[in-house]
């Protein structure tokens, strides 16, 4: 990784006396380009070019490090991890981890020709995923009738679309997570987790992470993919538990005067977990949100008493399918699938994005308000 020769731990960082992001950095005259979710006084001028050299390169938004190295140009701003650069070239794979959403701000062009992964993996959340709020899937419940236990599934997490409800059993299933973040100016935040299955103590799929790339000139994404899918809900082994809900996809926001995408951009929901079998063969985990436009399959219910989990939300404009509820044909119900995330393209009205050959799931939401 190459960001700058000098490193530091200050959360504010220096403001070198050259133009950078400011039209006149010495007097801090009005900024030429102020990214959404940031203010002019949060900007740092004079950042060097950003290149990544390890494969994969790991960006940690909690420690504010790139492959373990700090930089005065990688700082915290209002709850976001913000990485400043002159130009940015991502030609090696990147894995983003940590608790904060990541914002990359470039004075020049951003070119992405490799993979970027900020998705959830099972119950491990993507960077900046939601952990509370109306998007969180509700937990299932459980009921004991004599020696037989009936357990409902956990609800899937919501974000850009609602999660799927948990499958009912003798008791109601977990409620579906709700939609949030309807405007690009709303807080940059990832997807919400799914709820636990009835009688379960762990296993809701986590939400996908949040990434914003802002360039004052152009963004070109031609690599294999950028992925921010939700995690699959846990299937409940050979137990009497309901399956847990899948996590919702995260948020990807790209803003620049010129945007070109010829890649797969995915923030799909994770599949709900299969209900426990009540015997020796348990339910299986739901799949993490897939890279593409196909729904993540829910887990398979265990034998003999488990029901399947619901599929996660996914699809392009022509093929989008909402998250599916967990099945309830047996006494240990499945978890609901996770809702889709949000993908924003923010640009100048006179220069709409070029997306020929791209697969964007869920469909991108367009914001032509870039000044």
PDB file of C-alpha atoms in Angstrom, residues 196-313:
ATOM      1  CA  UNK A 196     -32.648 -14.890  16.048  1.00  0.00           C
ATOM      2  CA  UNK A 197     -34.801 -17.922  15.516  1.00  0.00           C
ATOM      3  CA  UNK A 198     -37.093 -18.959  18.341  1.00  0.00           C
ATOM      4  CA  UNK A 199     -35.153 -20.663  21.181  1.00  0.00           C
ATOM      5  CA  UNK A 200     -31.844 -19.773  19.458  1.00  0.00           C
ATOM      6  CA  UNK A 201     -29.073 -17.896  21.243  1.00  0.00           C
ATOM      7  CA  UNK A 202     -27.019 -16.797  18.226  1.00  0.00           C
ATOM      8  CA  UNK A 203     -27.004 -16.752  14.468  1.00  0.00           C
ATOM      9  CA  UNK A 204     -28.835 -13.812  12.861  1.00  0.00           C
ATOM     10  CA  UNK A 205     -27.155 -12.878   9.561  1.00  0.00           C
ATOM     11  CA  UNK A 206     -25.306  -9.550   9.813  1.00  0.00           C
ATOM     12  CA  UNK A 207     -25.741  -6.527   7.563  1.00  0.00           C
ATOM     13  CA  UNK A 208     -23.488  -5.671   4.650  1.00  0.00           C
ATOM     14  CA  UNK A 209     -21.109  -2.730   4.945  1.00  0.00           C
ATOM     15  CA  UNK A 210     -21.127   0.856   3.669  1.00  0.00           C
ATOM     16  CA  UNK A 211     -18.712   2.448   1.158  1.00  0.00           C
ATOM     17  CA  UNK A 212     -18.718   5.868  -0.486  1.00  0.00           C
ATOM     18  CA  UNK A 213     -16.291   6.779  -3.262  1.00  0.00           C
ATOM     19  CA  UNK A 214     -16.239  10.481  -4.151  1.00  0.00           C
ATOM     20  CA  UNK A 215     -14.102  11.980  -6.909  1.00  0.00           C
ATOM     21  CA  UNK A 216     -13.870  15.565  -8.073  1.00  0.00           C
ATOM     22  CA  UNK A 217     -13.231  14.330 -11.631  1.00  0.00           C
ATOM     23  CA  UNK A 218     -14.210  10.732 -12.495  1.00  0.00           C
ATOM     24  CA  UNK A 219     -14.821   7.183 -11.254  1.00  0.00           C
ATOM     25  CA  UNK A 220     -14.171   4.136 -13.455  1.00  0.00           C
ATOM     26  CA  UNK A 221     -15.096   0.674 -12.125  1.00  0.00           C
ATOM     27  CA  UNK A 222     -14.192  -2.197 -14.431  1.00  0.00           C
ATOM     28  CA  UNK A 223     -13.016  -4.857 -11.974  1.00  0.00           C
ATOM     29  CA  UNK A 224     -14.792  -8.149 -11.326  1.00  0.00           C
ATOM     30  CA  UNK A 225     -17.042  -6.804  -8.559  1.00  0.00           C
ATOM     31  CA  UNK A 226     -17.750  -4.612  -5.565  1.00  0.00           C
ATOM     32  CA  UNK A 227     -19.769  -6.620  -3.032  1.00  0.00           C
ATOM     33  CA  UNK A 228     -21.688  -5.481   0.064  1.00  0.00           C
ATOM     34  CA  UNK A 229     -24.125  -8.358   0.584  1.00  0.00           C
ATOM     35  CA  UNK A 230     -25.863  -9.301   3.821  1.00  0.00           C
ATOM     36  CA  UNK A 231     -24.911 -12.410   5.766  1.00  0.00           C
ATOM     37  CA  UNK A 232     -26.845 -15.661   5.719  1.00  0.00           C
ATOM     38  CA  UNK A 233     -28.901 -16.593   8.775  1.00  0.00           C
ATOM     39  CA  UNK A 234     -27.798 -19.556  10.866  1.00  0.00           C
ATOM     40  CA  UNK A 235     -29.512 -22.904  10.413  1.00  0.00           C
ATOM     41  CA  UNK A 236     -30.290 -24.505  13.717  1.00  0.00           C
ATOM     42  CA  UNK A 237     -28.423 -27.777  13.774  1.00  0.00           C
ATOM     43  CA  UNK A 238     -30.247 -30.791  15.149  1.00  0.00           C
ATOM     44  CA  UNK A 239     -32.052 -28.662  17.701  1.00  0.00           C
ATOM     45  CA  UNK A 240     -35.591 -27.468  18.341  1.00  0.00           C
ATOM     46  CA  UNK A 241     -34.762 -23.869  17.316  1.00  0.00           C
ATOM     47  CA  UNK A 242     -36.259 -21.832  14.516  1.00  0.00           C
ATOM     48  CA  UNK A 243     -33.961 -20.616  11.748  1.00  0.00           C
ATOM     49  CA  UNK A 244     -32.460 -17.132  12.095  1.00  0.00           C
ATOM     50  CA  UNK A 245     -33.115 -14.313   9.631  1.00  0.00           C
ATOM     51  CA  UNK A 246     -30.723 -13.212   6.904  1.00  0.00           C
ATOM     52  CA  UNK A 247     -28.960  -9.848   7.011  1.00  0.00           C
ATOM     53  CA  UNK A 248     -29.709  -6.991   4.629  1.00  0.00           C
ATOM     54  CA  UNK A 249     -27.336  -5.705   1.963  1.00  0.00           C
ATOM     55  CA  UNK A 250     -25.220  -2.639   2.646  1.00  0.00           C
ATOM     56  CA  UNK A 251     -24.835   0.746   0.952  1.00  0.00           C
ATOM     57  CA  UNK A 252     -22.611   1.710  -1.996  1.00  0.00           C
ATOM     58  CA  UNK A 253     -22.498   5.355  -3.051  1.00  0.00           C
ATOM     59  CA  UNK A 254     -20.430   6.629  -5.991  1.00  0.00           C
ATOM     60  CA  UNK A 255     -20.291  10.345  -6.813  1.00  0.00           C
ATOM     61  CA  UNK A 256     -18.321  12.152  -9.506  1.00  0.00           C
ATOM     62  CA  UNK A 257     -18.950  14.358 -12.558  1.00  0.00           C
ATOM     63  CA  UNK A 258     -18.234  11.293 -14.736  1.00  0.00           C
ATOM     64  CA  UNK A 259     -19.051   7.716 -13.641  1.00  0.00           C
ATOM     65  CA  UNK A 260     -18.355   4.605 -15.716  1.00  0.00           C
ATOM     66  CA  UNK A 261     -19.302   1.141 -14.446  1.00  0.00           C
ATOM     67  CA  UNK A 262     -18.662  -2.067 -16.390  1.00  0.00           C
ATOM     68  CA  UNK A 263     -18.601  -4.427 -13.438  1.00  0.00           C
ATOM     69  CA  UNK A 264     -20.840  -6.296 -11.008  1.00  0.00           C
ATOM     70  CA  UNK A 265     -22.014  -4.092  -8.161  1.00  0.00           C
ATOM     71  CA  UNK A 266     -24.007  -6.059  -5.577  1.00  0.00           C
ATOM     72  CA  UNK A 267     -25.624  -5.320  -2.210  1.00  0.00           C
ATOM     73  CA  UNK A 268     -28.024  -8.255  -1.987  1.00  0.00           C
ATOM     74  CA  UNK A 269     -29.728  -9.749   1.055  1.00  0.00           C
ATOM     75  CA  UNK A 270     -28.621 -12.951   2.751  1.00  0.00           C
ATOM     76  CA  UNK A 271     -30.781 -16.072   2.910  1.00  0.00           C
ATOM     77  CA  UNK A 272     -32.640 -17.067   6.067  1.00  0.00           C
ATOM     78  CA  UNK A 273     -31.493 -20.097   8.049  1.00  0.00           C
ATOM     79  CA  UNK A 274     -33.322 -23.417   7.976  1.00  0.00           C
ATOM     80  CA  UNK A 275     -35.226 -24.515  11.070  1.00  0.00           C
ATOM     81  CA  UNK A 276     -33.757 -27.188  13.315  1.00  0.00           C
ATOM     82  CA  UNK A 277     -34.721 -30.771  12.678  1.00  0.00           C
ATOM     83  CA  UNK A 278     -35.586 -31.760  16.220  1.00  0.00           C
ATOM     84  CA  UNK A 279     -33.504 -34.861  15.564  1.00  0.00           C
ATOM     85  CA  UNK A 280     -30.063 -35.702  14.250  1.00  0.00           C
ATOM     86  CA  UNK A 281     -30.153 -33.805  10.944  1.00  0.00           C
ATOM     87  CA  UNK A 282     -30.273 -30.046  11.458  1.00  0.00           C
ATOM     88  CA  UNK A 283     -31.118 -27.088   9.293  1.00  0.00           C
ATOM     89  CA  UNK A 284     -28.443 -25.503   7.100  1.00  0.00           C
ATOM     90  CA  UNK A 285     -27.296 -21.881   6.997  1.00  0.00           C
ATOM     91  CA  UNK A 286     -28.709 -19.422   4.504  1.00  0.00           C
ATOM     92  CA  UNK A 287     -26.241 -18.220   1.870  1.00  0.00           C
ATOM     93  CA  UNK A 288     -24.544 -14.838   2.130  1.00  0.00           C
ATOM     94  CA  UNK A 289     -25.810 -12.275  -0.371  1.00  0.00           C
ATOM     95  CA  UNK A 290     -24.612 -13.409  -3.784  1.00  0.00           C
ATOM     96  CA  UNK A 291     -22.321 -11.472  -6.125  1.00  0.00           C
ATOM     97  CA  UNK A 292     -24.607 -10.966  -9.102  1.00  0.00           C
ATOM     98  CA  UNK A 293     -28.348 -10.529  -9.498  1.00  0.00           C
ATOM     99  CA  UNK A 294     -29.573 -13.905  -8.163  1.00  0.00           C
ATOM    100  CA  UNK A 295     -31.243 -14.254  -4.738  1.00  0.00           C
ATOM    101  CA  UNK A 296     -29.221 -15.900  -1.972  1.00  0.00           C
ATOM    102  CA  UNK A 297     -30.967 -19.197  -1.190  1.00  0.00           C
ATOM    103  CA  UNK A 298     -32.356 -19.827   2.261  1.00  0.00           C
ATOM    104  CA  UNK A 299     -31.104 -22.742   4.293  1.00  0.00           C
ATOM    105  CA  UNK A 300     -32.787 -26.147   4.122  1.00  0.00           C
ATOM    106  CA  UNK A 301     -34.890 -27.215   7.095  1.00  0.00           C
ATOM    107  CA  UNK A 302     -33.652 -30.120   9.187  1.00  0.00           C
ATOM    108  CA  UNK A 303     -35.278 -33.542   9.243  1.00  0.00           C
ATOM    109  CA  UNK A 304     -37.902 -34.320  10.341  1.00  0.00           C
ATOM    110  CA  UNK A 305     -39.285 -31.098  11.831  1.00  0.00           C
ATOM    111  CA  UNK A 306     -37.459 -28.187  10.167  1.00  0.00           C
ATOM    112  CA  UNK A 307     -38.717 -25.729   7.539  1.00  0.00           C
ATOM    113  CA  UNK A 308     -36.658 -23.876   4.928  1.00  0.00           C
ATOM    114  CA  UNK A 309     -35.384 -20.324   5.252  1.00  0.00           C
ATOM    115  CA  UNK A 310     -36.480 -17.606   2.841  1.00  0.00           C
ATOM    116  CA  UNK A 311     -34.353 -16.325  -0.042  1.00  0.00           C
ATOM    117  CA  UNK A 312     -32.672 -12.934   0.209  1.00  0.00           C
ATOM    118  CA  UNK A 313     -33.684  -9.962  -1.953  1.00  0.00           C
TER     119      UNK A 313
END
